[in-house]
Amino acid sequence: MAETKREIERKYEADESAQLPDLSGVAGISTVVDKGVNELDAVYYDTADERLASAAITLRRRTGGDDAGWHLKLPVDTGVRDEIRAPLSDTVPRALSGLVRSLIRDAELAPVVRLRSARDVRDLLDSDGALLAEVSIDAVRAERLGGDGDGATAGWTEIEVELADGGDPGFLDKVDKKLRKAGLRASAAPSKLARALAETAPGRSASPGRERSTGRGEKKARGDGAQPSTAGDHVLAYIRAQRDALVELDPAVRRDLPDSVHQMRVATRRMRSAFRSYGKVLDRALTRPIGDELKWLAGELGVDRDQEVLTERLTAALGELPRALHTGPVRTRLRTWSHARRGGSRRRLIAVLDGKRYLALLDAIDALLDRPPLLKAAAGQPGDVIAKAVRRDFQRLSSLVQQALDAPPGDDRDLAMHEARKEAKRTRYAAEAATAALGGPAQDLVRSMKSLQGLLGDHQDSVMARLALRDLAAEAHAAGESAFTYGLLYGREEQAAAAYEAALPGEWARIVQAAAPV
């Protein structure tokens, strides 16, 4: 069973004779305890083309010290990583390899570097004896494993200061000040592995502390070359950003982190919308199959989410009613109904992410970005080509909104408003993709579309809530229970829908007047 630890630390470079300054004078530190020297032996794993290192991810099997086992470190922010741990085993644990599946795909994870460290540890304690941070002087010996550089070695000494669990990150600033006064400098390498790969690289072509790989993570960091100049450049940059979001959100979804499923679903929709909106830039004959697969993935990600949103709305509405108006086991029936209609599970979703279809989709997106099916318009000026595409979406939206305004109340208007909502979302995503090229006008349109999407989304939620309430009322009636409360909630949802419909003309008039589309 894997466990997660948030790691917040600072790294410093030092020569072999480095000595820690006296840290007892740092504000908050009462005692510095010498914990002795630990001998650590770690083998780091990666693909042959170092995909994990390119994404600043490390995977190791370590013995020695008090945390022997497998450690996967995922970047969170500068100096902050989540360390997921698993017990020692001979092979990479599935719990960890799954978290990097979107990066490695079908590539094999194999040893790339062995690091042996003599770690001299100090604990920094406060006046109550509580741990503030751990400081270590690491004498590191690195050996390249496999590949052209097999057997190459390097050595260095570094100092780490790791904040105690739940500690105040500001405390590290105080220690940092003391260490810098003593002549230490911040490490140029983001990790021991990065430095080891650089210093044992064949021909030593990379400078110490800089990652040698030119994979996706490095391309993203440097903007993948020159700044976008053509319409095709801008559209591809937007699609690339969504691809990166899919890959980076994958482990968060597997770890069930808050909002990760929703954000991954949004990334799929953004990419699919870009294919449709910019069909004059990228050949739709080649992007359409990928768009179909993105629609499938969005559906899998939304299996439980849509039901969850609906249940939250009904639960909140029920909570607003006085208890005297709750007739029968309303809350119990709502919970039973919701559970019965949840078609998915975390196990199902993980199976999707581990499946061949999902990995094939990621490969197809990569292949498209490597060899984009650019059409003639892709070479055009962004201000012309991209603006024209956004205007085309806006015109379609205008037509659909007008249909909604003209439709009679009831099912016809509900359907028309739902279609307008989907087009508003697509127009918003098209404007997002246009922001880098068109600036303020595109940003204004994004804000307008978010507002319109919110109004139309609330209306659609009300439509779905009324359908659910009819089902609940029928189930209650069949069980001999009173359906009074469901009818009351239905009437309230009808009033809410009428209010959204009444607000639409004014909202649309404001958008047309305030945001002449790019």
XYZ file of C-alpha atoms in Angstrom:
518
model
C 0.000 0.000 0.000
C 1.525 3.312 -1.107
C 1.601 6.323 1.191
C 2.160 9.971 0.332
C 4.355 12.544 2.037
C 4.613 16.205 1.062
C 8.313 17.083 0.853
C 9.388 20.729 1.174
C 13.128 21.238 1.038
C 16.046 23.408 -0.037
C 19.278 22.098 -1.559
C 22.706 23.726 -1.355
C 26.028 23.077 -3.030
C 29.129 22.602 -0.944
C 32.641 21.250 -1.256
C 33.733 18.050 0.467
C 34.989 19.909 3.514
C 31.709 21.759 4.009
C 30.724 22.406 7.573
C 27.313 23.442 8.796
C 27.287 26.798 10.560
C 25.910 26.928 14.090
C 22.143 26.944 13.514
C 21.144 27.224 17.159
C 21.034 30.998 16.768
C 18.347 30.868 14.082
C 15.007 32.164 15.356
C 12.827 29.297 16.571
C 15.622 26.747 16.948
C 16.298 25.691 20.520
C 18.378 22.543 19.988
C 20.399 20.966 17.202
C 20.608 17.188 17.618
C 23.291 15.146 15.838
C 21.578 11.979 14.510
C 24.725 10.363 13.116
C 25.553 9.118 9.618
C 23.353 6.869 7.481
C 24.592 4.927 4.467
C 21.986 5.162 1.693
C 21.970 3.154 -1.526
C 19.453 4.129 -4.202
C 18.888 2.895 -7.744
C 16.912 5.290 -9.941
C 14.646 4.016 -12.695
C 13.588 5.683 -15.933
C 12.906 4.935 -19.580
C 15.757 4.714 -22.053
C 14.977 8.237 -23.273
C 14.653 9.543 -19.679
C 11.017 10.628 -19.832
C 10.666 10.836 -16.061
C 13.760 13.007 -15.657
C 12.471 15.307 -18.401
C 9.317 15.842 -16.353
C 11.304 16.368 -13.098
C 9.959 13.066 -11.741
C 12.170 10.609 -9.867
C 11.555 6.937 -9.158
C 14.005 5.053 -6.946
C 14.502 1.922 -4.899
C 16.462 2.798 -1.777
C 17.908 0.849 1.096
C 19.415 2.271 4.277
C 18.043 4.945 6.569
C 14.606 4.870 8.187
C 12.544 5.061 4.967
C 13.850 2.200 2.857
C 11.562 1.293 -0.008
C 10.352 2.570 -3.351
C 9.913 6.336 -3.668
C 8.185 8.201 -6.490
C 8.577 11.987 -6.342
C 6.156 14.175 -8.286
C 6.816 17.930 -8.612
C 4.276 20.277 -7.024
C 6.102 23.614 -6.965
C 9.653 24.931 -6.656
C 11.227 22.994 -3.799
C 7.985 21.081 -3.173
C 7.329 17.490 -4.176
C 4.893 14.753 -3.250
C 6.741 11.574 -2.343
C 4.680 8.413 -2.800
C 6.207 5.448 -1.001
C 5.815 1.708 -1.378
C 7.491 -1.199 0.423
C 10.668 -2.791 -0.900
C 10.227 -5.300 -3.692
C 12.298 -6.651 -6.549
C 10.255 -4.914 -9.269
C 8.639 -1.511 -9.596
C 5.353 -1.602 -7.646
C 2.220 -1.276 -9.797
C 0.978 1.416 -7.423
C 3.891 3.603 -8.551
C 4.295 2.602 -12.197
C 0.628 3.404 -12.768
C 1.214 6.975 -11.653
C 3.681 7.523 -14.498
C 1.827 5.468 -17.105
C 0.732 8.530 -19.089
C 4.407 9.478 -19.497
C 6.068 6.145 -20.108
C 3.198 4.450 -22.030
C 4.541 1.009 -22.994
C 8.218 1.863 -22.448
C 10.200 -0.191 -19.954
C 11.399 1.257 -16.669
C 15.014 0.243 -16.066
C 17.891 1.316 -13.776
C 19.682 4.427 -15.048
C 21.716 5.684 -12.074
C 22.910 4.356 -8.736
C 23.522 6.868 -5.944
C 25.319 5.926 -2.752
C 25.316 8.601 -0.092
C 26.817 9.028 3.335
C 24.177 11.194 5.016
C 25.207 13.146 8.141
C 21.918 14.218 9.746
C 20.969 16.995 12.204
C 17.497 17.570 13.667
C 16.442 21.164 14.350
C 14.122 21.267 17.376
C 12.057 24.012 18.971
C 11.828 24.740 22.704
C 9.204 21.983 23.133
C 11.408 19.422 21.453
C 9.283 19.338 18.309
C 11.035 18.809 14.989
C 11.272 21.930 12.820
C 13.446 20.571 10.021
C 16.068 18.007 9.184
C 19.446 19.110 7.860
C 21.780 16.675 6.163
C 25.225 16.784 4.576
C 25.241 14.237 1.768
C 28.480 12.910 0.298
C 27.188 11.509 -2.975
C 28.762 8.967 -5.339
C 26.910 8.483 -8.625
C 27.304 5.702 -11.179
C 25.602 5.548 -14.578
C 23.830 2.246 -15.251
C 23.263 1.075 -18.802
C 23.438 2.910 -22.101
C 26.464 4.564 -23.638
C 27.564 6.024 -20.327
C 27.457 2.745 -18.412
C 29.980 2.831 -15.578
C 30.631 6.580 -15.663
C 30.914 8.062 -12.182
C 30.685 11.414 -10.435
C 30.823 12.682 -6.880
C 29.819 15.781 -4.970
C 28.669 17.030 -1.597
C 25.368 18.816 -1.007
C 23.344 20.019 1.936
C 19.594 19.515 2.237
C 17.180 21.212 4.610
C 13.822 19.421 4.709
C 10.893 20.968 6.544
C 9.144 18.835 9.146
C 5.653 17.603 8.295
C 3.148 20.410 8.750
C 5.885 22.993 9.334
C 5.839 26.631 8.262
C 7.693 27.029 4.939
C 8.779 30.476 6.126
C 11.102 28.764 8.600
C 13.268 27.616 5.693
C 13.896 31.258 4.773
C 15.476 31.826 8.173
C 17.744 28.808 7.775
C 18.531 29.830 4.202
C 19.780 33.219 5.353
C 22.153 31.603 7.828
C 23.493 29.083 5.307
C 24.115 31.697 2.625
C 26.029 33.850 5.109
C 28.221 30.810 5.716
C 29.069 30.718 2.005
C 26.718 28.012 0.795
C 24.819 28.529 -2.454
C 21.547 27.130 -3.752
C 22.011 24.011 -5.812
C 21.733 24.505 -9.574
C 20.320 20.978 -9.938
C 16.664 20.342 -9.096
C 17.527 16.877 -7.766
C 20.403 14.478 -7.180
C 19.240 12.467 -10.165
C 19.354 15.487 -12.483
C 22.912 16.227 -11.439
C 23.954 12.588 -11.725
C 22.542 12.310 -15.241
C 24.325 15.476 -16.286
C 27.692 14.613 -14.745
C 27.762 11.029 -16.009
C 26.390 11.789 -19.472
C 28.410 10.445 -22.416
C 30.941 13.112 -23.378
C 29.851 15.279 -20.445
C 28.065 17.553 -22.938
C 25.633 18.852 -20.364
C 26.662 21.284 -17.666
C 26.266 20.193 -14.035
C 22.837 20.760 -12.632
C 21.091 20.922 -15.992
C 18.937 18.090 -17.262
C 20.265 16.565 -20.450
C 16.996 15.171 -21.781
C 15.112 16.977 -24.513
C 11.778 15.304 -23.846
C 8.346 16.804 -23.360
C 9.028 18.401 -19.983
C 12.017 20.383 -21.276
C 10.185 21.411 -24.445
C 7.374 22.758 -22.353
C 9.753 24.709 -20.133
C 11.418 26.432 -23.059
C 8.219 27.029 -24.998
C 9.128 24.368 -27.625
C 11.206 26.722 -29.724
C 10.411 30.142 -31.116
C 7.367 32.129 -30.080
C 4.211 31.334 -32.092
C 3.993 33.488 -35.213
C 1.474 31.848 -37.540
C -2.106 30.789 -36.959
C -0.929 27.178 -36.962
C 1.671 27.914 -34.291
C -0.962 29.357 -31.959
C -3.468 26.549 -32.447
C -0.802 23.879 -31.949
C 0.463 25.620 -28.814
C -3.051 25.481 -27.352
C -3.501 21.814 -28.258
C -0.051 21.014 -26.861
C -1.002 22.685 -23.584
C -4.097 20.477 -23.347
C -2.026 17.369 -24.115
C 0.376 18.335 -21.336
C -2.566 18.896 -18.991
C -3.909 15.406 -19.718
C -0.544 13.801 -19.005
C 0.095 15.840 -15.859
C -3.422 15.370 -14.449
C -3.357 11.612 -14.962
C -1.485 10.834 -11.702
C -3.652 13.345 -9.822
C -6.782 11.530 -11.017
C -5.287 8.188 -9.991
C -4.542 9.651 -6.555
C -8.102 11.030 -6.347
C -6.906 14.589 -5.704
C -9.643 17.265 -5.458
C -11.020 18.558 -8.785
C -8.546 16.483 -10.801
C -11.202 14.493 -12.683
C -13.070 17.676 -13.600
C -9.910 19.414 -14.803
C -8.863 16.427 -16.885
C -12.313 16.334 -18.452
C -12.046 20.038 -19.271
C -8.706 19.434 -21.016
C -10.297 16.796 -23.250
C -13.142 19.158 -24.129
C -10.810 22.052 -24.851
C -8.743 19.988 -27.259
C -11.796 18.583 -29.014
C -13.300 22.052 -29.328
C -10.053 23.381 -30.790
C -10.122 20.684 -33.477
C -13.671 21.700 -34.413
C -13.218 25.463 -34.181
C -9.944 25.527 -36.110
C -10.876 23.113 -38.862
C -9.437 25.548 -41.405
C -6.048 25.234 -39.707
C -5.877 21.498 -38.968
C -7.327 18.919 -41.344
C -10.588 17.683 -39.787
C -10.303 14.392 -41.630
C -7.318 13.596 -39.398
C -8.385 15.340 -36.180
C -11.953 13.999 -36.174
C -11.002 10.446 -35.080
C -8.978 11.889 -32.199
C -11.889 14.161 -31.331
C -14.178 11.124 -31.178
C -11.806 9.417 -28.766
C -11.588 12.581 -26.655
C -15.383 12.567 -26.449
C -15.222 8.962 -25.235
C -12.627 9.853 -22.585
C -14.650 12.860 -21.398
C -17.639 10.563 -21.026
C -15.672 8.096 -18.927
C -14.361 10.896 -16.722
C -17.909 12.219 -16.295
C -19.615 8.943 -15.419
C -19.825 9.777 -11.728
C -19.304 13.539 -11.866
C -22.618 14.444 -13.518
C -24.553 12.332 -11.049
C -22.568 13.861 -8.188
C -23.430 17.408 -9.300
C -27.109 16.522 -9.611
C -27.170 14.886 -6.185
C -25.479 17.919 -4.623
C -28.111 20.211 -6.169
C -31.041 18.119 -4.919
C -29.476 17.699 -1.468
C -28.950 21.450 -1.178
C -32.500 22.172 -2.325
C -33.867 19.711 0.214
C -31.784 21.322 2.930
C -33.406 24.696 2.202
C -36.891 23.326 2.892
C -38.298 23.546 6.432
C -38.324 20.157 8.133
C -42.101 20.311 8.308
C -42.210 19.992 4.536
C -40.162 16.776 4.499
C -42.794 14.059 4.142
C -41.536 10.516 4.205
C -37.957 9.193 4.085
C -36.910 11.781 1.499
C -33.213 11.955 2.356
C -32.853 8.187 2.512
C -34.557 7.748 -0.863
C -32.358 10.432 -2.401
C -29.203 8.675 -1.195
C -30.443 5.282 -2.439
C -31.441 6.735 -5.805
C -28.083 8.465 -6.238
C -26.062 5.368 -5.356
C -28.062 3.210 -7.774
C -27.410 5.576 -10.664
C -23.697 5.994 -10.211
C -22.557 3.969 -13.177
C -18.860 4.263 -12.485
C -16.319 3.744 -9.763
C -12.723 4.602 -9.122
C -11.803 1.067 -10.093
C -13.518 1.526 -13.460
C -11.796 4.859 -14.065
C -8.349 3.499 -13.231
C -9.015 0.605 -15.602
C -9.760 3.148 -18.321
C -6.490 4.988 -17.642
C -4.563 1.705 -17.701
C -6.316 0.532 -20.845
C -4.897 0.318 -24.350
C -7.542 2.649 -25.786
C -6.523 5.560 -23.554
C -2.807 5.038 -24.166
C -3.462 4.813 -27.902
C -5.272 8.153 -27.688
C -2.259 9.778 -26.023
C 0.013 8.314 -28.675
C -2.277 9.614 -31.425
C -2.200 13.120 -29.957
C 1.604 12.998 -29.752
C 1.805 11.823 -33.359
C -0.462 14.653 -34.484
C 1.659 17.231 -32.687
C 4.854 15.739 -34.137
C 3.411 15.791 -37.676
C 0.518 18.256 -37.592
C -1.929 18.056 -40.537
C -1.681 21.768 -41.297
C -3.850 23.293 -44.001
C -3.096 26.360 -46.095
C -4.662 28.736 -43.564
C -2.192 27.562 -40.894
C 0.496 29.751 -42.463
C -1.731 32.829 -42.255
C -1.573 35.727 -39.839
C -3.193 34.882 -36.468
C -5.102 38.154 -36.433
C -6.908 37.064 -39.596
C -7.244 33.288 -39.433
C -7.843 32.829 -35.705
C -10.146 35.824 -35.412
C -12.215 34.517 -38.312
C -12.609 31.131 -36.610
C -13.744 32.735 -33.353
C -16.223 34.950 -35.207
C -17.598 31.879 -36.945
C -18.215 30.186 -33.584
C -19.779 33.345 -32.215
C -22.139 33.549 -35.189
C -23.256 29.954 -34.635
C -23.811 30.777 -30.981
C -25.837 33.856 -31.893
C -28.114 31.746 -34.074
C -28.628 29.152 -31.333
C -29.339 31.777 -28.671
C -31.933 33.341 -30.947
C -33.550 29.937 -31.419
C -33.730 29.566 -27.653
C -35.266 33.016 -27.267
C -37.875 32.262 -29.960
C -38.769 28.764 -28.754
C -41.963 28.293 -26.733
C -41.531 27.447 -23.044
C -41.167 23.759 -22.363
C -39.121 20.968 -23.913
C -38.326 22.911 -27.098
C -36.833 25.830 -25.187
C -34.998 23.516 -22.802
C -33.333 21.735 -25.714
C -32.516 25.000 -27.508
C -30.891 26.465 -24.394
C -28.867 23.279 -23.923
C -27.561 23.491 -27.511
C -26.699 27.160 -26.969
C -24.824 26.195 -23.801
C -22.643 23.700 -25.674
C -21.862 26.295 -28.336
C -21.066 28.921 -25.697
C -18.547 26.493 -24.213
C -16.962 25.882 -27.603
C -16.790 29.624 -28.316
C -15.165 30.162 -24.940
C -12.505 27.558 -25.666
C -11.896 29.015 -29.131
C -11.418 32.435 -27.537
C -9.031 30.932 -24.965
C -6.910 29.537 -27.780
C -6.981 32.965 -29.423
C -5.900 34.931 -26.350
C -2.154 34.703 -27.006
C -2.667 35.962 -30.554
C -5.469 38.512 -30.096
C -5.032 39.718 -26.526
C -7.707 41.813 -24.806
C -10.657 41.273 -27.170
C -10.286 37.498 -26.880
C -10.007 37.758 -23.094
C -13.185 39.849 -22.995
C -14.987 37.218 -25.041
C -13.766 34.452 -22.710
C -15.262 36.313 -19.734
C -18.542 36.886 -21.560
C -18.784 33.249 -22.566
C -18.100 32.078 -19.007
C -20.965 34.251 -17.788
C -23.338 32.998 -20.485
C -22.230 29.414 -19.960
C -22.956 29.772 -16.247
C -26.502 30.996 -16.881
C -27.261 28.321 -19.457
C -25.589 25.683 -17.287
C -27.765 26.572 -14.302
C -30.795 26.215 -16.544
C -29.668 22.790 -17.754
C -29.017 21.690 -14.178
C -32.595 22.676 -13.369
C -33.873 20.641 -16.311
C -31.961 17.573 -15.128
C -33.103 18.132 -11.535
C -36.757 18.142 -12.621
C -36.298 14.881 -14.513
C -34.691 13.348 -11.447
C -37.467 14.595 -9.162
C -40.091 12.984 -11.389
C -38.246 9.677 -11.093
C -37.959 10.047 -7.337
C -41.642 10.903 -7.003
C -42.611 7.842 -9.051
C -40.395 5.579 -6.930
C -41.799 7.041 -3.720
C -45.389 6.621 -4.911
C -44.744 3.007 -5.935
C -43.371 2.346 -2.431
C -46.433 3.834 -0.769
C -44.606 7.000 0.330
C -45.782 10.582 -0.018
C -44.515 12.368 -3.142
C -45.389 15.806 -1.751
C -41.807 16.943 -1.110
C -40.619 15.957 -4.575
C -43.491 17.898 -6.126
C -42.634 20.917 -4.040
C -38.997 20.775 -5.129
C -40.104 20.313 -8.732
C -42.149 23.502 -8.526
C -39.163 25.381 -7.144
C -36.973 24.120 -9.987
C -39.616 25.295 -12.472
C -39.454 28.764 -10.917
C -35.656 28.733 -11.070
C -35.720 27.718 -14.746
C -38.205 30.469 -15.540
C -35.885 32.992 -13.867
C -32.899 31.786 -15.940
C -34.981 32.017 -19.119
C -36.127 35.529 -18.208
C -32.498 36.588 -17.619
C -31.236 35.289 -20.965
C -32.398 38.164 -23.237
C -30.721 40.790 -21.066
C -27.540 38.746 -20.664
C -27.264 38.171 -24.381
C -27.933 41.830 -25.210
C -25.174 42.815 -22.780
C -22.725 40.384 -24.409
C -23.504 41.577 -27.932
C -23.125 45.200 -26.908
C -20.052 44.867 -24.686
C -18.035 42.276 -26.561
C -18.014 42.809 -30.261
C -16.356 39.480 -31.128
C -12.708 39.641 -32.055
